[in-house]
Short mmCIF file of C-alpha atoms and ligand atoms in Angstrom, two decimals:
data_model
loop_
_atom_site.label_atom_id
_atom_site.label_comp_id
_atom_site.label_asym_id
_atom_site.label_seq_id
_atom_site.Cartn_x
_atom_site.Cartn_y
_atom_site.Cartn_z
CA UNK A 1 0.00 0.00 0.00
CA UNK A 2 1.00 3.77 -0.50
CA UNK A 3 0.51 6.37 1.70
CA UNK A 4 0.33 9.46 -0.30
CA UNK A 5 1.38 12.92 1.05
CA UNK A 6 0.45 16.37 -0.79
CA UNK A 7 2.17 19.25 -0.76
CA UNK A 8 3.55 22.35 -2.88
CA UNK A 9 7.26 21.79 -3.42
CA UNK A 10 9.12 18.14 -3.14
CA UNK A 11 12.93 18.76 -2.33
CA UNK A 12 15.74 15.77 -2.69
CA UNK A 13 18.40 16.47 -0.77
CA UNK A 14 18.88 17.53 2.88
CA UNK A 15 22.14 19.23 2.58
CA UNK A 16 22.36 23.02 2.35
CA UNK A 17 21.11 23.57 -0.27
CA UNK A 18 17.75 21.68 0.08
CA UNK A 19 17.33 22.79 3.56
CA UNK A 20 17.72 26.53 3.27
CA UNK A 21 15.42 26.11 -0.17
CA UNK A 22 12.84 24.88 2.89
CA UNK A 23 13.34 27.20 4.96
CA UNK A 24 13.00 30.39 2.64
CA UNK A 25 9.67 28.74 1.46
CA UNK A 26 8.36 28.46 5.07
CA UNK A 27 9.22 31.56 5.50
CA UNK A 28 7.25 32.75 2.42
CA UNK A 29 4.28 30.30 3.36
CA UNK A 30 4.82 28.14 0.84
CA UNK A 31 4.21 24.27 1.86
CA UNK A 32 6.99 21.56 1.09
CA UNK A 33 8.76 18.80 2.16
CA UNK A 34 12.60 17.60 2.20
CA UNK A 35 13.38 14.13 1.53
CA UNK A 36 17.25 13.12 2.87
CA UNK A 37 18.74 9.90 2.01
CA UNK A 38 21.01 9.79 5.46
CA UNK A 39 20.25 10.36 8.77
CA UNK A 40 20.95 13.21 10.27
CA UNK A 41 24.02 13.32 12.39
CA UNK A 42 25.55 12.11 8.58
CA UNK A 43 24.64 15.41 7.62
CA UNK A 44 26.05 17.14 10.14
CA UNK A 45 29.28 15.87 10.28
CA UNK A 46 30.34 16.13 6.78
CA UNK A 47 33.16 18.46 6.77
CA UNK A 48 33.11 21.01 3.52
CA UNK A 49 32.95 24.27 2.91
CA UNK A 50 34.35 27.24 4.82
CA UNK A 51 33.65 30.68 3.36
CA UNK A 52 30.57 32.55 3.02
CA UNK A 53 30.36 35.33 0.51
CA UNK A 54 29.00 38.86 1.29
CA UNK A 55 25.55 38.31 0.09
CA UNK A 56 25.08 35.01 1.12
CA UNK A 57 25.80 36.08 5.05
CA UNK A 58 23.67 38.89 4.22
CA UNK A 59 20.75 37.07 2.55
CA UNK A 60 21.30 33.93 5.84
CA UNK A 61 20.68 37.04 8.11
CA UNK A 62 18.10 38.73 6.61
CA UNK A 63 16.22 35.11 7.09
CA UNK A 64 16.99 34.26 10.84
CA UNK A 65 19.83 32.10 10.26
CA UNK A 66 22.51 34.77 11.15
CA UNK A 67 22.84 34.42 14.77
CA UNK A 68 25.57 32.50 15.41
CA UNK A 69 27.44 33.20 12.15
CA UNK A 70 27.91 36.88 13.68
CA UNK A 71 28.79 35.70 17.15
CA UNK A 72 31.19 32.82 15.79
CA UNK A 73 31.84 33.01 12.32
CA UNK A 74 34.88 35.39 11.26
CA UNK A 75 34.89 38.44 9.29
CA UNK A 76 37.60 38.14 6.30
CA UNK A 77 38.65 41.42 4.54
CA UNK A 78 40.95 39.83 2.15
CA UNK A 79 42.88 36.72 1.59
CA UNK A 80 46.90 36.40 0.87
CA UNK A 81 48.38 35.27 -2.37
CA UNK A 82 52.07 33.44 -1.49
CA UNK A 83 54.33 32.37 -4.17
CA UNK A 84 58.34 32.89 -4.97
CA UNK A 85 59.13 33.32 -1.44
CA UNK A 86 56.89 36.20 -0.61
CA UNK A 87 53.12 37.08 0.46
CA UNK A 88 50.81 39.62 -0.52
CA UNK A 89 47.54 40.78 0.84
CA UNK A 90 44.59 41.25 -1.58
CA UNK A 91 42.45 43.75 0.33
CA UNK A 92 38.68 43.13 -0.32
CA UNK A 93 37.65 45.92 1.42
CA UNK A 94 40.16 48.47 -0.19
CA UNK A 95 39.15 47.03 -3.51
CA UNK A 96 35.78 46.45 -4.04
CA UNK A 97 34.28 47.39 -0.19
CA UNK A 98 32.94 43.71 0.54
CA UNK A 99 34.55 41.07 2.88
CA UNK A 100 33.59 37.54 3.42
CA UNK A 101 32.78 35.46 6.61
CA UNK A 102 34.69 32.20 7.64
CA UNK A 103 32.08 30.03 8.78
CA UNK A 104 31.91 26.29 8.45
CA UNK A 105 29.61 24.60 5.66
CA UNK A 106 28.83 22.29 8.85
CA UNK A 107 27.68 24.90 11.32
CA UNK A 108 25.03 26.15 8.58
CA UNK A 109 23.40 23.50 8.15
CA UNK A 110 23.54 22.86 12.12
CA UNK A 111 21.58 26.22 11.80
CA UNK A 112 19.42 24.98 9.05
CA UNK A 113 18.65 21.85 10.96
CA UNK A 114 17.86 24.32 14.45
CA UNK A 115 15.51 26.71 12.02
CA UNK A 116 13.65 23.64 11.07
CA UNK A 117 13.05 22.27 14.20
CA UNK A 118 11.81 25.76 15.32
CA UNK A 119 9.90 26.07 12.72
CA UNK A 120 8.13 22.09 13.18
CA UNK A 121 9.17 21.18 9.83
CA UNK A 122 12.03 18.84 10.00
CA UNK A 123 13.80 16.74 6.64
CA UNK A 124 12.24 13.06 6.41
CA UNK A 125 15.15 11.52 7.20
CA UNK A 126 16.36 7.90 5.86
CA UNK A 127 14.33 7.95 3.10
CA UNK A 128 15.59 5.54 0.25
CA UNK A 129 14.65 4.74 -3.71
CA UNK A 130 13.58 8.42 -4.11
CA UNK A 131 12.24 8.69 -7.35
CA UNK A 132 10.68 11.93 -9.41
CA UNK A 133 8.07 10.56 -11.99
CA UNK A 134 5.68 12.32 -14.30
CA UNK A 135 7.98 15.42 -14.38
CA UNK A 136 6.71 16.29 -17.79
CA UNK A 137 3.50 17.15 -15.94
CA UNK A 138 1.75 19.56 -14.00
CA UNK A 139 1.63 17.09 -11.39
CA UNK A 140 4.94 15.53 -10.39
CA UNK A 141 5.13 13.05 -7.23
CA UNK A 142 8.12 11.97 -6.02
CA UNK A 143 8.21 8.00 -4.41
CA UNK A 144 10.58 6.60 -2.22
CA UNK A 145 10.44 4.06 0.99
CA UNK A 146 10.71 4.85 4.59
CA UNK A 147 10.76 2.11 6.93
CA UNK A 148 10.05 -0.31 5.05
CA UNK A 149 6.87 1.92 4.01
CA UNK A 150 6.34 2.86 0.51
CA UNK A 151 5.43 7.00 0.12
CA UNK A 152 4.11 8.63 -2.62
CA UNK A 153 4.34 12.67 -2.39
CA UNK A 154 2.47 14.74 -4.57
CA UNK A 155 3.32 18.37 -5.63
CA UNK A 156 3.23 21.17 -7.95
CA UNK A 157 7.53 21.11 -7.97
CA UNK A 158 10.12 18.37 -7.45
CA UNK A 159 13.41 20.72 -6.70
CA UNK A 160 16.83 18.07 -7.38
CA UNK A 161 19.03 19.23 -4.09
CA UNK A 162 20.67 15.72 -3.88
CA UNK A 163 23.85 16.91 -4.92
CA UNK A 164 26.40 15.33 -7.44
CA UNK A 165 25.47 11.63 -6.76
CA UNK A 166 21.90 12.49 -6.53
CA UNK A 167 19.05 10.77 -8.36
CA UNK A 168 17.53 14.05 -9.75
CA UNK A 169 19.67 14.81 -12.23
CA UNK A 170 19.15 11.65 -14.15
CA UNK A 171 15.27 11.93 -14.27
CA UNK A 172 15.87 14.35 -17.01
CA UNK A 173 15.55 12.31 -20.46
CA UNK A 174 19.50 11.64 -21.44
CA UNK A 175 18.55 13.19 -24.62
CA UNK A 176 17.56 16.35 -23.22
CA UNK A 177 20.95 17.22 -20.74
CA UNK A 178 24.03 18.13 -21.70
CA UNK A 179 27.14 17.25 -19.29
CA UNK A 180 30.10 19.85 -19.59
CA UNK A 181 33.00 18.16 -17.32
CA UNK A 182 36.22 18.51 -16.37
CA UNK A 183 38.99 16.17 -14.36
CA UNK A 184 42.15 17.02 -12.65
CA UNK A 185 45.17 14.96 -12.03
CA UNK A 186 44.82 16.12 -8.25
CA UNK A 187 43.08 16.36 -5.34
CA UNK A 188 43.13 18.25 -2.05
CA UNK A 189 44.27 16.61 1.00
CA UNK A 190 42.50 18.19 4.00
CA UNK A 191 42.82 18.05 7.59
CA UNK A 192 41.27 20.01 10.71
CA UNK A 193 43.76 20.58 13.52
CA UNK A 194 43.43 21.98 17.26
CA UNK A 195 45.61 23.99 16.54
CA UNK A 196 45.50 28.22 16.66
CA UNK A 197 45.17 29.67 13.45
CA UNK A 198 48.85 30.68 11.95
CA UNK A 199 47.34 34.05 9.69
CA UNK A 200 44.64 36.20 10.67
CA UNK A 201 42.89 35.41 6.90
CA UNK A 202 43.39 33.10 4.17
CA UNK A 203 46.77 32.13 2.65
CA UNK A 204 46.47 30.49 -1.31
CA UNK A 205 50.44 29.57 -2.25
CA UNK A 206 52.24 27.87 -5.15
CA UNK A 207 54.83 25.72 -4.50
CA UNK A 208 56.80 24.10 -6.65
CA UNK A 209 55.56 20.58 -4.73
CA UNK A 210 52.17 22.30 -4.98
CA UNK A 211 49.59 24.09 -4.19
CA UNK A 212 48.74 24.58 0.00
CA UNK A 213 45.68 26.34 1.80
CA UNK A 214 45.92 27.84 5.17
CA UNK A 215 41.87 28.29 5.78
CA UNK A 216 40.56 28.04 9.54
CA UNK A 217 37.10 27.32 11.87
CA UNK A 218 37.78 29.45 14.52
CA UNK A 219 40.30 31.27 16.58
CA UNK A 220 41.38 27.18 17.74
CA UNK A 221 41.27 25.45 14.93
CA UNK A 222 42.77 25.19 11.32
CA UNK A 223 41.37 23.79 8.26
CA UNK A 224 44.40 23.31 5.51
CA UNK A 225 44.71 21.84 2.04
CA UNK A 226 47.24 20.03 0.29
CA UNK A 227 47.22 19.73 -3.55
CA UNK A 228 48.30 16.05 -3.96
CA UNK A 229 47.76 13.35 -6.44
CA UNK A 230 43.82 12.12 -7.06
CA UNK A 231 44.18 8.72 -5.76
CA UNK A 232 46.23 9.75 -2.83
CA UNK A 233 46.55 7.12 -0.10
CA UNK A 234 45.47 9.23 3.52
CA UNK A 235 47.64 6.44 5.29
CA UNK A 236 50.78 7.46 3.52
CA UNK A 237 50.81 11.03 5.43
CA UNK A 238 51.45 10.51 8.78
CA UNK A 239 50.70 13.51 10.37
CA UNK A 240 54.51 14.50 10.90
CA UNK A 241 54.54 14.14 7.10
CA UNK A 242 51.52 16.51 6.52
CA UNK A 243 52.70 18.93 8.88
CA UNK A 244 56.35 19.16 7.77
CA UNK A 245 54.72 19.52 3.84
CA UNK A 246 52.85 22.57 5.00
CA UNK A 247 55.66 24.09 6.53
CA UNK A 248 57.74 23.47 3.33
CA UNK A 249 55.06 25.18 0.80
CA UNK A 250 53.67 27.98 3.19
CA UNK A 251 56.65 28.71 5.34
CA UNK A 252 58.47 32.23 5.19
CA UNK A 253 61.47 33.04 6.95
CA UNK A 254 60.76 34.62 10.40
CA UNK A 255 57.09 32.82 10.23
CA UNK A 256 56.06 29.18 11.04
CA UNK A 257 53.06 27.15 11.48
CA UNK A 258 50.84 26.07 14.88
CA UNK A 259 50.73 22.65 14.82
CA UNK A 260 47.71 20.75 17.06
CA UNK A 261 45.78 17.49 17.16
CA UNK A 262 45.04 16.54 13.65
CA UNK A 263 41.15 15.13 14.57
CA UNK A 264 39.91 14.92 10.71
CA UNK A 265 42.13 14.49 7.19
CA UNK A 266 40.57 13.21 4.07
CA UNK A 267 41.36 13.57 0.51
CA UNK A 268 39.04 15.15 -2.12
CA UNK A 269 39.23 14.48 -5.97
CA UNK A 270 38.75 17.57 -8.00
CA UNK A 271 36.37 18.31 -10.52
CA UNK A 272 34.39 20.74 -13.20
CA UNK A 273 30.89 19.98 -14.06
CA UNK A 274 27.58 21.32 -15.07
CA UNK A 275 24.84 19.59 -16.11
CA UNK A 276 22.37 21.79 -18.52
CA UNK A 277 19.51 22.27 -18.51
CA UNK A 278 18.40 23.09 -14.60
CA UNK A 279 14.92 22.46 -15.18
CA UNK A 280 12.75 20.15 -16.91
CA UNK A 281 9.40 20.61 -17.00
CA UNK A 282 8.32 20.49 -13.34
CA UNK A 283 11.84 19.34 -12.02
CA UNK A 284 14.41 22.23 -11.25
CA UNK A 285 18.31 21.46 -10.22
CA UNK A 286 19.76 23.31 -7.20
CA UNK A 287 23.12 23.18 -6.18
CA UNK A 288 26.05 20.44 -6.47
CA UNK A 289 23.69 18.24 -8.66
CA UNK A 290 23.67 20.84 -11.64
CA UNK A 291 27.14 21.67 -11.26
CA UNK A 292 30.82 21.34 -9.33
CA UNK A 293 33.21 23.78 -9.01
CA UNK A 294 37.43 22.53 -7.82
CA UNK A 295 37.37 24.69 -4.62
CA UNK A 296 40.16 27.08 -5.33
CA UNK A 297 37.49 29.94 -5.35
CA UNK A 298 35.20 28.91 -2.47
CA UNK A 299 32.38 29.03 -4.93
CA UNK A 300 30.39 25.45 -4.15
CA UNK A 301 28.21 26.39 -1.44
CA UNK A 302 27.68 29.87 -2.49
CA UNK A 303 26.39 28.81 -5.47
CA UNK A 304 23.77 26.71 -4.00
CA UNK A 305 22.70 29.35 -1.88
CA UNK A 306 22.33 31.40 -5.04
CA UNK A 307 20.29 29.31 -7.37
CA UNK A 308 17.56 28.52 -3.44
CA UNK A 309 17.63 32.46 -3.43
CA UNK A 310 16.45 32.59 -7.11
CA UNK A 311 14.45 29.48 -6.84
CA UNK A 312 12.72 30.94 -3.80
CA UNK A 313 11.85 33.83 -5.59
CA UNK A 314 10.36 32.35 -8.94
CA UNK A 315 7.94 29.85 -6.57
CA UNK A 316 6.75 33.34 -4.54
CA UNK A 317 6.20 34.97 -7.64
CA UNK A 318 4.57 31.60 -9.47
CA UNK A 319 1.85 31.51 -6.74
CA UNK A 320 1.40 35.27 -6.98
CA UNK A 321 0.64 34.66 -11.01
CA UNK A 322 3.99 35.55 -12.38
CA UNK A 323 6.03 32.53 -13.73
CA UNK A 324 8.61 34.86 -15.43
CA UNK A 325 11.52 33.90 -12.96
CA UNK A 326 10.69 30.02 -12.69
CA UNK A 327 10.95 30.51 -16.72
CA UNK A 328 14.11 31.93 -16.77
CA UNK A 329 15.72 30.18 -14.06
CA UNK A 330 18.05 27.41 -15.89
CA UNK A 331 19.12 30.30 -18.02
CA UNK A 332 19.56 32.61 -15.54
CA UNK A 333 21.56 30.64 -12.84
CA UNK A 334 23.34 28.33 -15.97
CA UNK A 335 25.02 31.92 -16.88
CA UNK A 336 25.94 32.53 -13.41
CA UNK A 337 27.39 28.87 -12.87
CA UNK A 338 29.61 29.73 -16.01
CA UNK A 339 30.68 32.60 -14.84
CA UNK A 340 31.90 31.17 -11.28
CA UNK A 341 33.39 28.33 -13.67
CA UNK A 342 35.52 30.53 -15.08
CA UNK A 343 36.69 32.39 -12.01
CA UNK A 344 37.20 28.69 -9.94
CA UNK A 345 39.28 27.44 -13.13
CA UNK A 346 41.39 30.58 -13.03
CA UNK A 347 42.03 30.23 -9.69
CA UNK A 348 42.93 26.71 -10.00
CA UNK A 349 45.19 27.38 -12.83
CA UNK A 350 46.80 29.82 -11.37
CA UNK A 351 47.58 28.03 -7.97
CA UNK A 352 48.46 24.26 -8.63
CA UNK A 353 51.15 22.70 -9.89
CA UNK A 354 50.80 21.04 -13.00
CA UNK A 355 52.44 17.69 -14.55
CA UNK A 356 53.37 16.90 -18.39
CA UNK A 357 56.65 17.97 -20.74
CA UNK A 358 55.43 21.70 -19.90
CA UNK A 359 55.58 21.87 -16.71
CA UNK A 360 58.27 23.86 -16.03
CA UNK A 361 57.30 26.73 -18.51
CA UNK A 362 53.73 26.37 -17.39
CA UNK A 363 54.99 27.07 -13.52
CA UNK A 364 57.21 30.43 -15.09
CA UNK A 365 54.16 31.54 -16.44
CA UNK A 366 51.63 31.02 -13.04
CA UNK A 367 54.87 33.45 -11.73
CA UNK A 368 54.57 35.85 -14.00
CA UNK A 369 50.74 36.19 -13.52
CA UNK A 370 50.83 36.17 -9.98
CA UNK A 371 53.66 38.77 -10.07
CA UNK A 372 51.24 40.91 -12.20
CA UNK A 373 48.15 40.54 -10.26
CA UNK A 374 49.80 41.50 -6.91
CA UNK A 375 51.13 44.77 -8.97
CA UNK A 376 47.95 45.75 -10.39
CA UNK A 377 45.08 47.57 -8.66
CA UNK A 378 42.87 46.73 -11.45
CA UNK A 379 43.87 42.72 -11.22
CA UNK A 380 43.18 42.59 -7.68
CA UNK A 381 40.08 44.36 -7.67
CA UNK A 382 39.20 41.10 -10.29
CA UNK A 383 40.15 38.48 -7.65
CA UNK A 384 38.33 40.54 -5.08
CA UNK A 385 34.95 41.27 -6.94
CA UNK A 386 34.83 37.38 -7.55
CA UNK A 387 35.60 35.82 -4.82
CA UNK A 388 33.55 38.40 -2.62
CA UNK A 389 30.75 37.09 -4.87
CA UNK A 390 28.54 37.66 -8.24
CA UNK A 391 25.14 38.62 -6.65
CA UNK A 392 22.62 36.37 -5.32
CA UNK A 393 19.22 37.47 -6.64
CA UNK A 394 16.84 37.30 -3.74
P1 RFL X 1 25.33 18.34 -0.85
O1 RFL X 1 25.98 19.05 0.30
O2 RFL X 1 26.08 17.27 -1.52
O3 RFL X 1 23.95 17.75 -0.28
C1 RFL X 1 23.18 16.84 -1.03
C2 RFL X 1 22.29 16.07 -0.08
O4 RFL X 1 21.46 15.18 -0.82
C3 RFL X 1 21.47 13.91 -0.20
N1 RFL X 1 21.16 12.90 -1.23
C4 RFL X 1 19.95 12.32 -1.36
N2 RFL X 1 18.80 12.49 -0.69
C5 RFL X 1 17.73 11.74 -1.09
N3 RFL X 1 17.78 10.83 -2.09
C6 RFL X 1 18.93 10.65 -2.79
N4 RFL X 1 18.97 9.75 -3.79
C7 RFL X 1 20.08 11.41 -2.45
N5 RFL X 1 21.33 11.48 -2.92
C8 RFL X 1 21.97 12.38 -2.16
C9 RFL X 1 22.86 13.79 0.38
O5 RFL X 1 22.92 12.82 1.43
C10 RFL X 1 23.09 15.22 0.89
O6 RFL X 1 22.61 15.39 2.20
O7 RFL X 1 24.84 19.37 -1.96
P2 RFL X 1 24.32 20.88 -1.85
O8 RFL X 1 23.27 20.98 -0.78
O9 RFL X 1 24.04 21.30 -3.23
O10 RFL X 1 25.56 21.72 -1.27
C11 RFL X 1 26.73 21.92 -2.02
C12 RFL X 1 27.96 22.03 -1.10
O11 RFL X 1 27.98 20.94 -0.21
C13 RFL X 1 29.28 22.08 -1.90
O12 RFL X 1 29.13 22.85 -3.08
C14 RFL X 1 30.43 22.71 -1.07
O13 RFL X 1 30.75 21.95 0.05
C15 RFL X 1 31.68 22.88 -1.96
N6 RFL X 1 32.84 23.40 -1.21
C16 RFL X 1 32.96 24.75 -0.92
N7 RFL X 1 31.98 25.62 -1.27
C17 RFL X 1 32.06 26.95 -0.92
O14 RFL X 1 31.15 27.73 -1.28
N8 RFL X 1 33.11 27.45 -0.19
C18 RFL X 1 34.14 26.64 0.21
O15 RFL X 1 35.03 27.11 0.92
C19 RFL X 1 34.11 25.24 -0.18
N9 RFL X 1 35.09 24.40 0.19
C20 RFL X 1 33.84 22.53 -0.77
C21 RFL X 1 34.97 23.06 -0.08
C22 RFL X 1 33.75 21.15 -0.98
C23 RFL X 1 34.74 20.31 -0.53
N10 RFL X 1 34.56 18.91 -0.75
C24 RFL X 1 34.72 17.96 0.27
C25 RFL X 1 33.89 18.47 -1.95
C26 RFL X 1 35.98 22.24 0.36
C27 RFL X 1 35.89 20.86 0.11
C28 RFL X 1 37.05 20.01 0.57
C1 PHB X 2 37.84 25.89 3.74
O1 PHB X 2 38.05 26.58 4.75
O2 PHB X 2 37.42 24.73 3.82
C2 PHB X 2 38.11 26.45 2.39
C3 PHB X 2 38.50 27.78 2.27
C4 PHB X 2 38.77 28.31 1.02
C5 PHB X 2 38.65 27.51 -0.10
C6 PHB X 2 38.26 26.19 0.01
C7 PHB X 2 37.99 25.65 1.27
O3 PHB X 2 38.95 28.03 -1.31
#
């Protein structure tokens, strides 16, 4: 038997991106429902992200998510670009008058999760086989199992927030998506440490061995990267080994780093991907399962945020009579996802070490672009308009 639930918008995915898409419809009195395939403390716990741009904290705030972000989270006016030896401060505010906020990816969605409880609408967690059908309709449902139960829920909307390895995504006809992607012969190696943070904001620097990230959590702990091969095996960096490899490709005479209690390390493969269009007929995309960014530019969960903030929008506007922004949506946030493409790419580029014959003229070049963004008002004012953010329609 199926038990059939009704409502206006059916999300997939209870990661940020579905869960502040909930919450901005609550807020707006529109009726939906999030369907997560883990449970929740899975959700919580995944370590990701780290910074917030300027209108994401601003658009988080505006909708009663900003409490602890401005007690805990960190303000960032810039970042620092290290390479040959020396680093250089990019000043956001200077530049383009916009900062950013260091705030983990994990703490949001603790936020998220707190919101939805207050609110008495709480994911369905542990749901499996979730399934969008008659998405060429006006009258999606979505199915999936709970307990052993079998669900049906019917809606006006199915919104695909089930990231990369989501099912949404491939409920689109094959013939009717077209997958842009890109690989990269390396990942990041990441670790969280107790351990003070060793720079009051972010340090990006080439190496010759690679690229390294000094990012943080808080005023005790570090979060840092470590460009290393794809298929990287975590056991073969002890954490000596990790440690010492930082201090070899962000060291600088007269400055060294905190070490701590390494409590987390993983390694990430990198990627490029978007998956076009974002909607088909009832079914719209939302985040990591229309596209992936490498995250040299911080640009993952920002863009989810963006393409909720739009999404939000078009439903508000749909139920007021207007459809115009629910129309334009895959076009609108596919230009916006190309855009951040291009600014995560150059980033990447720009800051890893590449192999192949070229190599070593490749790495002369990343030198002489770095030595001519750091001299240039006009080049820094580039990095800083990006990575502060496009803007998030809201
Ligand atoms: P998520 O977070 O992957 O959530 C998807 C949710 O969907 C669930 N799901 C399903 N639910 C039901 N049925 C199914 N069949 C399902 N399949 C999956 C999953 O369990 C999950 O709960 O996607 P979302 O919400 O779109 O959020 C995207 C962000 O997580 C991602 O873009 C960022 O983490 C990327 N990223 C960064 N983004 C930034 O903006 N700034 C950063 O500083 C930044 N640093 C990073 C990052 C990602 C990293 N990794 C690990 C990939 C650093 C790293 C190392
Ligand atoms: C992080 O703190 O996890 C982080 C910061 C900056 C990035 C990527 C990740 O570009």
């Amino acid at each position: 038997m199926t038990t059939t639930i009704t409502t206006r918008v059916g999300i997939i995915g209870g990661g940020p991106a579905g869960l502040l898409l909930s919450h901005l419809l609550h807020r707006s009195g529109i009726d939906n429902v999030v369907l997560e395939l883990r449970d929740l403390d899975y959700t919580v716990q995944r370590v990701r992200a780290g910074v917030l741009e300027h209108d994401a904290v601003e658009l988080l705030t505006e909708n009663g998510l900003g409490e602890r972000l401005h007690t805990d989270g960190l303000r960032h006016g810039g970042i620092y670009l290290q390479f040959a030896g020396e680093r250089h401060h990019i000043d956001f505010e200077a530049l383009v008058g916009r900062h950013v906020w260091i705030y983990g990816q994990q703490e949001v969605v603790k936020d998220l999760i707190a919101a939805h409880d207050a609110n008495g609408t709480p994911a369905r967690y542990e749901i499996t086989d979730a399934r969008p059908v008659d998405i060429d309709t006006e009258h999606p449902r979505i199915l999936f199992t709970q307990d052993g139960e079998e669900f049906e829920l019917a809606c006006d909307f199915v919104v695909g927030t089930d990231g990369f390895h989501g099912v949404s995504r491939l409920a689109i006809p094959e013939a009717d998506r077209t997958t842009y992607e890109r690989e990269y012969d390396f990942g990041w190696l990441g670790i969280l440490a107790h351990a003070k943070p060793s720079s009051d904001e972010l340090i990006y620097a080439l190496h010759e061995n690679g690229f390294a990230l000094l990012s943080m959590r808080s005023p005790e702990i570090s979060r840092l990267y470590l460009q290393v091969p794809p298929d990287e095996n975590i056991d073969d960096w002890s954490d000596e080994r990790i440690w010492d490899e930082l201090d070899v490709r962000l060291g600088m005479p007269g400055w060294s780093l905190e070490r701590g209690e390494i409590f987390d390390k993983s390694v990430t493969p990198m990627r490029s991907f978007v998956s076009a269009p974002m909607r088909h007929g009832s079914l719209f995309l939302a985040g990591d399962s229309a596209h992936i960014v490498p995250p040299t530019g911080a640009k993952g969960l920002n863009s989810a945020i963006a393409d909720v903030a739009l999404l939000r929008k078009g439903f508000v506007q749909h139920y007021a009579g207007d459809s115009s922004v629910l129309d334009s949506y895959s076009e609108t946030q596919l230009s916006r996802s190309w855009q951040t493409q291009y600014f995560s790419t150059w980033m990447t580029r720009m800051l890893h070490t590449f192999s192949g014959p070229d190599a070593t003229f490749d790495h002369q070049v990343q030198l002489g672009q770095l030595a001519q963004l750091v001299a240039s008002d006009h080049a820094k004012a580039h990095l800083a308009e990006f990575y502060t953010g496009l803007p998030i329609t809201r």
